[in-house]
mmCIF file of C-alpha atoms in Angstrom:
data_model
loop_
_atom_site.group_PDB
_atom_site.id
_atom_site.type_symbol
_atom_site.label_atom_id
_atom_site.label_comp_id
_atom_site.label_asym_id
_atom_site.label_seq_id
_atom_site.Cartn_x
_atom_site.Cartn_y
_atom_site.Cartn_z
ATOM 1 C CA UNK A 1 -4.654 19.539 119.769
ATOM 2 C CA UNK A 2 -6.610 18.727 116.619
ATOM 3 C CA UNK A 3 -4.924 16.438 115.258
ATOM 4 C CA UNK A 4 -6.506 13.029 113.387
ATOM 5 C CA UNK A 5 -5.899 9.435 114.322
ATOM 6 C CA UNK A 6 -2.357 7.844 114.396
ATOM 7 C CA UNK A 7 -4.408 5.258 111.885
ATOM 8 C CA UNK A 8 -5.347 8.311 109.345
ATOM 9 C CA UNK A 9 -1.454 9.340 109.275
ATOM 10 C CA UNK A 10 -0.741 6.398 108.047
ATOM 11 C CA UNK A 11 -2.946 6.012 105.277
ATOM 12 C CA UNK A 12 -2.418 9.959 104.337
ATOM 13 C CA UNK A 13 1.539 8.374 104.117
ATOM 14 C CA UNK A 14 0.768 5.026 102.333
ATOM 15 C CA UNK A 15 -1.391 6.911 99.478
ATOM 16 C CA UNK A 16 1.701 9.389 99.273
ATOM 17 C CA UNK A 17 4.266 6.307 99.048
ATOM 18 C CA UNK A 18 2.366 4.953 96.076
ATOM 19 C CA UNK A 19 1.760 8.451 94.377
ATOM 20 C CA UNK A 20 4.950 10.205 95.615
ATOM 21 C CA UNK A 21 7.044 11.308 92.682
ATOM 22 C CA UNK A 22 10.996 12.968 92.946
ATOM 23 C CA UNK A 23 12.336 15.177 89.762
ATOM 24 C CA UNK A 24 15.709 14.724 90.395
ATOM 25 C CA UNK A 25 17.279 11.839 89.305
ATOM 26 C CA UNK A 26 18.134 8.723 91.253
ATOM 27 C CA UNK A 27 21.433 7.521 89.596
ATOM 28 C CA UNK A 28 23.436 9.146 86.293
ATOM 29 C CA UNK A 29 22.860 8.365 83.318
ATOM 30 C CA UNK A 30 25.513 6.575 81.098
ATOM 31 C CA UNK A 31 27.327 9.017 78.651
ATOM 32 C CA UNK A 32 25.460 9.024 75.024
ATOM 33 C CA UNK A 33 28.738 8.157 73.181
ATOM 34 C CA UNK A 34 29.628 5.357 76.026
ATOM 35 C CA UNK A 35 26.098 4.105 74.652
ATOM 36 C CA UNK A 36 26.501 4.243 71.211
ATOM 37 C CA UNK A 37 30.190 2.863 70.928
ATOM 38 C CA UNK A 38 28.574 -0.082 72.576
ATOM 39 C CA UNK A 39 26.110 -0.774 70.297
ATOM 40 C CA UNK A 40 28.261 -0.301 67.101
ATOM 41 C CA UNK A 41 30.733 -2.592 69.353
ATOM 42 C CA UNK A 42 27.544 -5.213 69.652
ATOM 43 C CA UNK A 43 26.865 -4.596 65.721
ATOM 44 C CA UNK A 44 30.270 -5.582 64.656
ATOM 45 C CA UNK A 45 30.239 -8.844 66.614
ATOM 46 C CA UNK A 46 27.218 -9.867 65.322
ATOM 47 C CA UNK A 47 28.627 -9.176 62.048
ATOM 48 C CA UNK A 48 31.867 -11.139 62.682
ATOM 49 C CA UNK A 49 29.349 -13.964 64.081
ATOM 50 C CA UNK A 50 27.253 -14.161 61.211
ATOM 51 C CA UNK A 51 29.924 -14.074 58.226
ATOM 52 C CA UNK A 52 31.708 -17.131 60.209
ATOM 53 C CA UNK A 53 28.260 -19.023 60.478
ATOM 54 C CA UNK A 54 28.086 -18.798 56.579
ATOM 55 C CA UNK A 55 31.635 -19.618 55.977
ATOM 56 C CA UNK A 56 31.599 -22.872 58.176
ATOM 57 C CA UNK A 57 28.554 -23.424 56.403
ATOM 58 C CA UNK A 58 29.636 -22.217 52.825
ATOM 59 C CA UNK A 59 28.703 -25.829 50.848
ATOM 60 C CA UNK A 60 25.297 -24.734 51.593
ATOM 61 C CA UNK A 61 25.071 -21.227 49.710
ATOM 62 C CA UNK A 62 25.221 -20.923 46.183
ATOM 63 C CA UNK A 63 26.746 -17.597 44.439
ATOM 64 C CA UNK A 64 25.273 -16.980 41.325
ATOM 65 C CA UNK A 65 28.657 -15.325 40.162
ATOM 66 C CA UNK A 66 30.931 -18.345 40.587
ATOM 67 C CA UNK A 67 28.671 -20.807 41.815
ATOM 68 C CA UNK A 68 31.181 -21.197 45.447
ATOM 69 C CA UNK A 69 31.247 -19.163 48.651
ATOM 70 C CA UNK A 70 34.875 -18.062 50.163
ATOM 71 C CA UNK A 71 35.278 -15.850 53.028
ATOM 72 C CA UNK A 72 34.883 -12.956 51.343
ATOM 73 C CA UNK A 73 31.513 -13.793 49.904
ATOM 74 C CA UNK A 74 30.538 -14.655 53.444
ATOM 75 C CA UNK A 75 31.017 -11.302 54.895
ATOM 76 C CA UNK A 76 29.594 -9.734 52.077
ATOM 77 C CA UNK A 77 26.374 -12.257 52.416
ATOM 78 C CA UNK A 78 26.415 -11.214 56.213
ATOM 79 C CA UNK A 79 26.788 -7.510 55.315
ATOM 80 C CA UNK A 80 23.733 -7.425 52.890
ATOM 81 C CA UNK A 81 22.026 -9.848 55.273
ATOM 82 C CA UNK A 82 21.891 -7.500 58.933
ATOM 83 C CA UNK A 83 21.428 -4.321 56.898
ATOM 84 C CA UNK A 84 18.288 -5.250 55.411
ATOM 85 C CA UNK A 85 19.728 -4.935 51.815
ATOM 86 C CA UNK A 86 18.170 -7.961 50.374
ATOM 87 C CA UNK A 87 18.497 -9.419 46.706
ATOM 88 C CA UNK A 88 17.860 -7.508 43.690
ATOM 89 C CA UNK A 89 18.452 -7.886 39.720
ATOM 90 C CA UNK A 90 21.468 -5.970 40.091
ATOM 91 C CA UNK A 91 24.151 -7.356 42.362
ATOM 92 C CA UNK A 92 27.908 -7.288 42.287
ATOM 93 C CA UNK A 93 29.825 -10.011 41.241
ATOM 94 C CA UNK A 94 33.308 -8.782 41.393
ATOM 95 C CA UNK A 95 35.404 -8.416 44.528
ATOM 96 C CA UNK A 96 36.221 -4.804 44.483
ATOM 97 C CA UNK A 97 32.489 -4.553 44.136
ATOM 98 C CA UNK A 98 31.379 -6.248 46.664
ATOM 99 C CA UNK A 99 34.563 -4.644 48.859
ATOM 100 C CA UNK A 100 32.649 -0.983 47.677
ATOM 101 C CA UNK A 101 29.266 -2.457 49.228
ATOM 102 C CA UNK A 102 31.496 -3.601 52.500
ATOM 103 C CA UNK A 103 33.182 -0.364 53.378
ATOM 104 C CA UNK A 104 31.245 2.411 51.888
ATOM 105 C CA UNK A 105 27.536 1.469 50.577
ATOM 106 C CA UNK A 106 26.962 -0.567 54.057
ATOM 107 C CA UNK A 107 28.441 2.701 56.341
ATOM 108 C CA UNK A 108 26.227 4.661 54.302
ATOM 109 C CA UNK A 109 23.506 2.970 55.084
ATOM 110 C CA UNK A 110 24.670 2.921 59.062
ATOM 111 C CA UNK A 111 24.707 6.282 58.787
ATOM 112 C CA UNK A 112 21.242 6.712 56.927
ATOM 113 C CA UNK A 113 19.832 4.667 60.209
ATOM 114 C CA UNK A 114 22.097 6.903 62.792
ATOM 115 C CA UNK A 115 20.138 9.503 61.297
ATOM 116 C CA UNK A 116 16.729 8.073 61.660
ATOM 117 C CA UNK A 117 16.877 7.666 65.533
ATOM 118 C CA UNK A 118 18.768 10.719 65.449
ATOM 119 C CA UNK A 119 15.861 11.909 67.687
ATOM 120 C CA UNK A 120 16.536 9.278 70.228
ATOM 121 C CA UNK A 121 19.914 9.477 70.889
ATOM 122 C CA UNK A 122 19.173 13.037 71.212
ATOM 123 C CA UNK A 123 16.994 12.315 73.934
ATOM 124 C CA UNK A 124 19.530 10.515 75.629
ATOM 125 C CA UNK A 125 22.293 13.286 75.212
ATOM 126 C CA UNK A 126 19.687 15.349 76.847
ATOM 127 C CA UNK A 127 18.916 13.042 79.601
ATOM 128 C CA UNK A 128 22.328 12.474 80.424
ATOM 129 C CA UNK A 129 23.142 16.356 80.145
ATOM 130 C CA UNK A 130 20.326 16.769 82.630
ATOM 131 C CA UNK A 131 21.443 14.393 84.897
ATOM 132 C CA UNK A 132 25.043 15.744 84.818
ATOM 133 C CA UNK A 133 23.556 19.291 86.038
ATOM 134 C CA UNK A 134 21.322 17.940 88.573
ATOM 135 C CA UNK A 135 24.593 15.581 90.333
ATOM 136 C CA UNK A 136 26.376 19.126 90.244
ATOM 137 C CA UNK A 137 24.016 21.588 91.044
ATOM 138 C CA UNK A 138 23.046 18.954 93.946
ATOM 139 C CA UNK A 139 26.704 18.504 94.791
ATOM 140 C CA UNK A 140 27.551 22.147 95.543
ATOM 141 C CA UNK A 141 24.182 23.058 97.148
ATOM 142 C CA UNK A 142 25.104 24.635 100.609
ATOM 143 C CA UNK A 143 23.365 26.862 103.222
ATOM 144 C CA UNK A 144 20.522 27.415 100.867
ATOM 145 C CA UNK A 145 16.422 27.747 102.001
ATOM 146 C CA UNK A 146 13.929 24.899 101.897
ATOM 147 C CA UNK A 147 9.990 25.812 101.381
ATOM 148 C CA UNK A 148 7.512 23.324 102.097
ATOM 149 C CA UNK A 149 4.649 23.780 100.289
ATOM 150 C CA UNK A 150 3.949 26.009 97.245
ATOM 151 C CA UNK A 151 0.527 27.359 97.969
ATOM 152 C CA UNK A 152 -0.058 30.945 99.236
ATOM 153 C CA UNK A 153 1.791 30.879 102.140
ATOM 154 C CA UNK A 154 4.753 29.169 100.939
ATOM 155 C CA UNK A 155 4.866 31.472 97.545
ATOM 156 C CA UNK A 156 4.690 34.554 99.910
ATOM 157 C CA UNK A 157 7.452 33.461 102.013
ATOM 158 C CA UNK A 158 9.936 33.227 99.184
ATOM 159 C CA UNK A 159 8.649 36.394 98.059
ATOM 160 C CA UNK A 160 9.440 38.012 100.953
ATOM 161 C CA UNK A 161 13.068 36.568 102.007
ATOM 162 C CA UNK A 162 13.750 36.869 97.853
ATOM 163 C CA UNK A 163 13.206 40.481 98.403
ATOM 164 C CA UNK A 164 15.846 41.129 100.806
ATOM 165 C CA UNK A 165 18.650 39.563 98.758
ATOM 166 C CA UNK A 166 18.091 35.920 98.766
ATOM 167 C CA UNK A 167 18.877 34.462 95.340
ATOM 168 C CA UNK A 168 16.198 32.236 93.700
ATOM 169 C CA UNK A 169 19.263 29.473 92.977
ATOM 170 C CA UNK A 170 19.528 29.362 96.674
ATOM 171 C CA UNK A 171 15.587 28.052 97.404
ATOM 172 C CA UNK A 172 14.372 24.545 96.801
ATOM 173 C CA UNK A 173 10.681 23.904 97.245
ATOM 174 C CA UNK A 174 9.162 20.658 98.225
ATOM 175 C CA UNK A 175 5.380 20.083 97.184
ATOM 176 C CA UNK A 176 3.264 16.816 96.354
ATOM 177 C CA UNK A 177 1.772 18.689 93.436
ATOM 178 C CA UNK A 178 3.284 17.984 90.659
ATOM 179 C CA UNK A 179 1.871 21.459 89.469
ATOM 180 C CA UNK A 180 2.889 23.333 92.001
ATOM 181 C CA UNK A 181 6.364 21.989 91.527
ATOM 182 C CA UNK A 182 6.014 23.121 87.521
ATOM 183 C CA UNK A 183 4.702 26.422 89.093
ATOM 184 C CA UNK A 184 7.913 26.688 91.370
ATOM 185 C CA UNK A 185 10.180 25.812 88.246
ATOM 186 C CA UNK A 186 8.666 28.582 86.084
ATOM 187 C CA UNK A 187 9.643 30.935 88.315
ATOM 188 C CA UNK A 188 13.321 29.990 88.684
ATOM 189 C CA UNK A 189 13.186 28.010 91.976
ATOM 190 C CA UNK A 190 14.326 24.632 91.941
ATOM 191 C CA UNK A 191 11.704 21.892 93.057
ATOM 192 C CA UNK A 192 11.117 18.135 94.261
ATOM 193 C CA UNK A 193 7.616 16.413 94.578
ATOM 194 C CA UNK A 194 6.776 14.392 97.127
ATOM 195 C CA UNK A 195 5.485 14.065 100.765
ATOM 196 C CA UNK A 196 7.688 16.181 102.843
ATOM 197 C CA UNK A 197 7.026 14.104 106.068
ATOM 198 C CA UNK A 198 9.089 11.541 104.483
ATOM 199 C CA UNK A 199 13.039 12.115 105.068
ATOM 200 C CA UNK A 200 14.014 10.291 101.548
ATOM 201 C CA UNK A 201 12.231 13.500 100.470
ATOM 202 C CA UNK A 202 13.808 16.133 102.274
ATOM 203 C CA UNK A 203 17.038 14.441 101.693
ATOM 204 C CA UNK A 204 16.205 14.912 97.628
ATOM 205 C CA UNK A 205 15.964 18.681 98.589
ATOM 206 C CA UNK A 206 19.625 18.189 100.578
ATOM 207 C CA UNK A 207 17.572 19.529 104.153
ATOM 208 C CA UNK A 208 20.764 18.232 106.206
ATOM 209 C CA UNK A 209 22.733 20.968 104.381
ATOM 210 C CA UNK A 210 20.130 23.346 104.187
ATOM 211 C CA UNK A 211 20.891 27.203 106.635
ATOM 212 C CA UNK A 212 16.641 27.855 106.860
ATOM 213 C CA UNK A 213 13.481 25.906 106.327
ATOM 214 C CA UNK A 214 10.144 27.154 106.053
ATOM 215 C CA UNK A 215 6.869 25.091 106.512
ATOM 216 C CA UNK A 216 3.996 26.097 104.920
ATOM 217 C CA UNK A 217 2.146 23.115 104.782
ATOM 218 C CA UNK A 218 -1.892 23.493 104.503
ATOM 219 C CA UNK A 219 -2.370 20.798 107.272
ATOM 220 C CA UNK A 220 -1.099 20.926 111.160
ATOM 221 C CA UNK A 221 -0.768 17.724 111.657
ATOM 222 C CA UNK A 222 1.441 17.624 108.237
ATOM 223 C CA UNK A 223 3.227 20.213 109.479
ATOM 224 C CA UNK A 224 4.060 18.819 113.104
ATOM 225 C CA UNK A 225 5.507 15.611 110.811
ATOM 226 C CA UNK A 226 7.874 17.677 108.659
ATOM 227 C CA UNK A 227 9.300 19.519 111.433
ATOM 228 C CA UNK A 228 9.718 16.188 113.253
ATOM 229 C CA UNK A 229 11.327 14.822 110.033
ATOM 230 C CA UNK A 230 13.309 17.877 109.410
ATOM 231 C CA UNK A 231 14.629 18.660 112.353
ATOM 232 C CA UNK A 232 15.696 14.857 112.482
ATOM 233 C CA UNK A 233 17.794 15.514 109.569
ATOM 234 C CA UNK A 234 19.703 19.046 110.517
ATOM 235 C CA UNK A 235 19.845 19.781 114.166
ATOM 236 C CA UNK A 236 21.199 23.479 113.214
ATOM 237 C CA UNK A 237 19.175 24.784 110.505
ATOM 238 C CA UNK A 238 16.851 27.613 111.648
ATOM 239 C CA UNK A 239 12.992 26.395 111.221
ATOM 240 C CA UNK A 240 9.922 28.485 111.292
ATOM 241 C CA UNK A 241 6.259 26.869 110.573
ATOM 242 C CA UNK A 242 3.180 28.566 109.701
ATOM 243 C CA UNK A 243 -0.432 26.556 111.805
ATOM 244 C CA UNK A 244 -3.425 27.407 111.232
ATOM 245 C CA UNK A 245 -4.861 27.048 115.014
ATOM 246 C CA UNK A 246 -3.397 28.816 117.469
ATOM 247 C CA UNK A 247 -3.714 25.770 120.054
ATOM 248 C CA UNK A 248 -1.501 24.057 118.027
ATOM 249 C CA UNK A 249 1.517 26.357 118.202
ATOM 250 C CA UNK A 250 3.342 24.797 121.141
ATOM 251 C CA UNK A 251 3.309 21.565 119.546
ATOM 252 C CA UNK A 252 5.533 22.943 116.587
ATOM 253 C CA UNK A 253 7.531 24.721 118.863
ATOM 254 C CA UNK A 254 7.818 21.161 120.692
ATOM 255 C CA UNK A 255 8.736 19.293 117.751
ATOM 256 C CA UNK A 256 11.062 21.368 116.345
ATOM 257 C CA UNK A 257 10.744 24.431 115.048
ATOM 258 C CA UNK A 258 12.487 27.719 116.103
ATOM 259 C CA UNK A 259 9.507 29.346 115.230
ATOM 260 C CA UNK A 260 5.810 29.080 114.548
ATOM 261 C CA UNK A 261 3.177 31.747 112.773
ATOM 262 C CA UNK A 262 -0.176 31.493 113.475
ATOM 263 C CA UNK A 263 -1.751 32.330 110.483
ATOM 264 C CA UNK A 264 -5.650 32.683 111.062
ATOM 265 C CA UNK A 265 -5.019 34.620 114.133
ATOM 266 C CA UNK A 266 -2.214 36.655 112.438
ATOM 267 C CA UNK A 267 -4.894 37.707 109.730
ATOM 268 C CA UNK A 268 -6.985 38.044 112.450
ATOM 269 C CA UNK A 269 -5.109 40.362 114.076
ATOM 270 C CA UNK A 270 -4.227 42.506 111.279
ATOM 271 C CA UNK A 271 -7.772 42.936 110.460
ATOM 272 C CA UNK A 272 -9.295 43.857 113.909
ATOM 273 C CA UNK A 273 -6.488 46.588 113.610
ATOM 274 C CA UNK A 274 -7.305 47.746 110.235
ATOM 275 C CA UNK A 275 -10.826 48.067 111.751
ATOM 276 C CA UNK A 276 -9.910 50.058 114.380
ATOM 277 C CA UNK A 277 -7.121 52.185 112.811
ATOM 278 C CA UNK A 278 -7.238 52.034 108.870
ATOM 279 C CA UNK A 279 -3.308 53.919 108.619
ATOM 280 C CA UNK A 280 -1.739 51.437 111.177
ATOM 281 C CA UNK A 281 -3.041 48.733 109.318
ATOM 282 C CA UNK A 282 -1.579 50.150 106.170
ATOM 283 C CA UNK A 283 1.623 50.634 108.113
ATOM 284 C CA UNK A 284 1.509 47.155 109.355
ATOM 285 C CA UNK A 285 1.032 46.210 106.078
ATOM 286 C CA UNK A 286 3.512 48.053 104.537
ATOM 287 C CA UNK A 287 6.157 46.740 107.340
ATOM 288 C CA UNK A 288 5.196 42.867 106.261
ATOM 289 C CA UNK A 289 5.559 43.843 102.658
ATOM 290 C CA UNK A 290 9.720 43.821 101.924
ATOM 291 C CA UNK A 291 11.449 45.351 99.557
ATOM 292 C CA UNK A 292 9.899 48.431 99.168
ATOM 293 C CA UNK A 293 8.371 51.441 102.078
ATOM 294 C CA UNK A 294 9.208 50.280 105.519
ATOM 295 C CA UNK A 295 10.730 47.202 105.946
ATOM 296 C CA UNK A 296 11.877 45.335 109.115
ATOM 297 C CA UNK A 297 15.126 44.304 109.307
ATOM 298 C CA UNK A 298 17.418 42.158 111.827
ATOM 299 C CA UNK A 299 20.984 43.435 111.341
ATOM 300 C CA UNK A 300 24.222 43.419 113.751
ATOM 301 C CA UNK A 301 25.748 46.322 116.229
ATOM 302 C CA UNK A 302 28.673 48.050 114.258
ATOM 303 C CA UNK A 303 31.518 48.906 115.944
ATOM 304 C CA UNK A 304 30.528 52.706 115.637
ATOM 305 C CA UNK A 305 27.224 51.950 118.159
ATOM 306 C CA UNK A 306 29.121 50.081 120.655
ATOM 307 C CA UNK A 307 28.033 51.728 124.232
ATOM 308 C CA UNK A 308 25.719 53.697 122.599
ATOM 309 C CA UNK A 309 22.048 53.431 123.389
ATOM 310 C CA UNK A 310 19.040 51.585 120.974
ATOM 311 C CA UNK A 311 18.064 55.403 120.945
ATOM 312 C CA UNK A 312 21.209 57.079 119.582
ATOM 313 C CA UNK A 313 21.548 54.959 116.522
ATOM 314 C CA UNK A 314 20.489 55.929 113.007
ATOM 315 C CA UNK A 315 18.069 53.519 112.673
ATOM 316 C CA UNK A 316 14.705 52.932 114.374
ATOM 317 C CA UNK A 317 15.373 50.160 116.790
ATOM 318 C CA UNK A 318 12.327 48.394 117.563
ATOM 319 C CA UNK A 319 14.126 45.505 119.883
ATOM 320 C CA UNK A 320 17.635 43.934 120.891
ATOM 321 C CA UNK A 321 18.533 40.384 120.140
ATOM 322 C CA UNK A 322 20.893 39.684 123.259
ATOM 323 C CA UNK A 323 22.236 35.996 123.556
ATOM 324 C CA UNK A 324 18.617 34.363 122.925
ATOM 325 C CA UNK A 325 16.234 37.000 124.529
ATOM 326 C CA UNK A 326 14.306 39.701 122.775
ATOM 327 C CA UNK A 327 14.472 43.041 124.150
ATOM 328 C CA UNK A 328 12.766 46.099 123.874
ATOM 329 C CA UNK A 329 13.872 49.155 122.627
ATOM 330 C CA UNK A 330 13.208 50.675 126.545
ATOM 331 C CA UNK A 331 13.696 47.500 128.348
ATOM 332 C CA UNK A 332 15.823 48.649 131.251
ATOM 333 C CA UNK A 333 18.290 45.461 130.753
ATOM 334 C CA UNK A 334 19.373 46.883 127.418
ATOM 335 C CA UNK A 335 21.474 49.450 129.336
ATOM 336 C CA UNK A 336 24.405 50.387 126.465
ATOM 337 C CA UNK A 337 24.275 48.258 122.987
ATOM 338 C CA UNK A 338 27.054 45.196 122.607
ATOM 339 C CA UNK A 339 29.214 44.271 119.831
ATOM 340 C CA UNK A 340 27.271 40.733 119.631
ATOM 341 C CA UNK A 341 24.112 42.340 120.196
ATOM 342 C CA UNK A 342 21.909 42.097 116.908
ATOM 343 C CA UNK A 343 19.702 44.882 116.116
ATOM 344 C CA UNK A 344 15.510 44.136 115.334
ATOM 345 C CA UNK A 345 14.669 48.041 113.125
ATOM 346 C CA UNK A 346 12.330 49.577 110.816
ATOM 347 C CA UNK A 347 13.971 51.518 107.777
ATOM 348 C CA UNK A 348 12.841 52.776 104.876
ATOM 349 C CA UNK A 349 14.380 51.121 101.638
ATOM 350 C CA UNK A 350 14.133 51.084 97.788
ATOM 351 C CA UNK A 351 13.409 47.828 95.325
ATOM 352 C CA UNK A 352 16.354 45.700 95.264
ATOM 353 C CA UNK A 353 18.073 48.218 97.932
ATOM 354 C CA UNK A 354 17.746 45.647 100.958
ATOM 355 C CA UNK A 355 20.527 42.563 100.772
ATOM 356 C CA UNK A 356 20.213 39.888 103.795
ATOM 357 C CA UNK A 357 23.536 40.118 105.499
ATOM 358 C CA UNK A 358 23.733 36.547 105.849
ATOM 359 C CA UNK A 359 23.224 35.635 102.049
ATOM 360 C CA UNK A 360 25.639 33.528 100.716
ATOM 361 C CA UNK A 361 26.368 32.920 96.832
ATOM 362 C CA UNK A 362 25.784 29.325 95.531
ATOM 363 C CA UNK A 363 26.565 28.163 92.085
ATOM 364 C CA UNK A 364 24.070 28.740 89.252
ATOM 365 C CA UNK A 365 20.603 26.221 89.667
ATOM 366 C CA UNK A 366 20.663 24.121 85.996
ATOM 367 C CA UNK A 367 17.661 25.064 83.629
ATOM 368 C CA UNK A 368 15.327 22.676 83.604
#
């Protein structure tokens, strides 16, 4: 197993706890109008404060109208005073006046403020609209797919289970690359950065109520950690890993994972057959390639092929899924096909033909 140090793990996972950084949001965001009714709340009390400062203290101010200060004149001093009005040549002497500057020259001039931080309260209204979505969307997210990893093994994944039906509101991807994340987002998936072999992480991407995950990390040693982690956190879902040594296959497998790819060999393989047979690599490659030309599929028996054989269906049965053994097509144990057999074939479909029978809907992702 090549795998580094226990002491290299950890400082791999101590650079990744300073560094490690989550888009969705840790707590909701007070409402914008919550925020602003406090502060014109906070306003008026200073307001109230400050005119009854002056009017305790009237002997001390001097009105150059009538040479006293009554409560009136106080508020009015106050008013002028916190909206940054000043003194002037010009200033009103009578009460109606000065009643005018209280209840429509000073909200005018409110107003004239609201409207230059209009920009941040918009920012807040959009935070807090965000952060509404995110709750929800998070809320209601059910049976979906987790991808670790957003390089070229994760991004062909998605590709591939997206092109038998799988919505793109139904796949969260989990990447420390914060551009690989923006990458993911583009494209309509929803995303969270951080290290993976943490379980406050997967927990941001909702893994415990997560139906598949797929790890397509570009270390083995990272990968044996998330499928540790992962499995940790949902005991059902249905995990499958990509290594890139073959030796370290069982040790996925081991930790976790329902099944594990072998990706140098794979490649490997596929090219050592292109060698010798150009066509069957072109087939092979076709068969990996969904969506479009021959596809593989895993479906279930219908009624209609009970106690028939793999054979005398339709479809090209390559194996039988019986209980948890694979079977093939000629395996003598087959005998007659079974109503909870499930069904490994090749078939021949169109673009946007092919819908995974065990898709389910979820609500809409929120734009980002």
């Amino acid at each position: 197993m090549k795998l580094p140090g226990h002491d290299a793990i950890a400082r791999q996972a101590d650079e990744h706890l300073v560094t490690h950084k989550v888009k969705l949001p840790r707590k909701v965001v007070e409402h914008p109008f919550r925020q602003v009714a406090k502060r014109v709340l906070m306003a008026l009390l200073v307001l109230t404060a400050t005119a009854l400062i002056v009017y305790l203290d009237r002997d001390g101010y001097n009105d150059n109208s009538d040479r006293s200060v009554d409560f009136l004149d106080s508020w009015y001093y106050a008013t002028v005073t916190l909206s940054t009005t000043g003194y002037g040549d010009i200033t009103p002497v009578s009460d109606a006046a000065r009643l005018t500057n209280i209840f429509v020259i000073t909200p005018l001039r409110v107003l004239f403020l609201i409207i230059l931080v209009g920009t941040t309260l918009e920012v807040l209204t959009e935070r807090t609209r965000e952060a509404w979505r995110l709750d929800r969307w998070r809320s209601t997210l059910r049976d979906h797919t987790v991808v670790i990893g957003f390089g070229t093994k994760g991004r062909s994944a998605i590709q591939t289970v997206c092109a038998t039906g799988l919505k793109k509101e139904q796949v969260v991807v989990v990447d420390p690359s914060g551009k690989a994340i923006e990458a993911a987002t583009a494209e309509g998936y929803a995303g969270v950065i951080g290290d993976a072999t943490r379980s406050e992480v997967l927990k941001r991407a909702e893994v415990h109520r997560a139906r598949k995950i797929i790890i397509a990390t570009q270390r083995d040693d990272t990968a044996v950690l998330v499928t540790l982690t992962a499995r940790q956190l949902n005991k059902a879902a249905k995990i499958v890993a990509a290594v890139r040594e073959e030796e370290n296959a069982p040790l996925l497998k081991q930790s976790g994972a329902d099944a594990v790819i072998t990706s140098a060999s794979a490649a490997g393989r596929l090219l050592g057959l292109s060698v010798l047979s150009p066509a069957a690599g072109m087939v092979m490659e076709d068969l990996i390639h969904q969506g479009s030309g021959l596809d593989i599929v895993e479906r279930p028996v219908i009624k209609a092929e009970v106690g028939l054989t793999a054979r005398q269906t339709d479809d090209l049965v390559v194996s039988v899924l019986r209980g948890h053994r694979v079977l093939g097509y000629d395996d003598p144990a087959v005998g007659t096909l079974e109503l909870t057999d499930r069904l490994i074939t090749i078939v021949r479909v169109s673009p946007g033909a092919q819908v995974a029978p065990d898709a389910r809907p979820l609500p809409p992702m929120p734009s980002s």
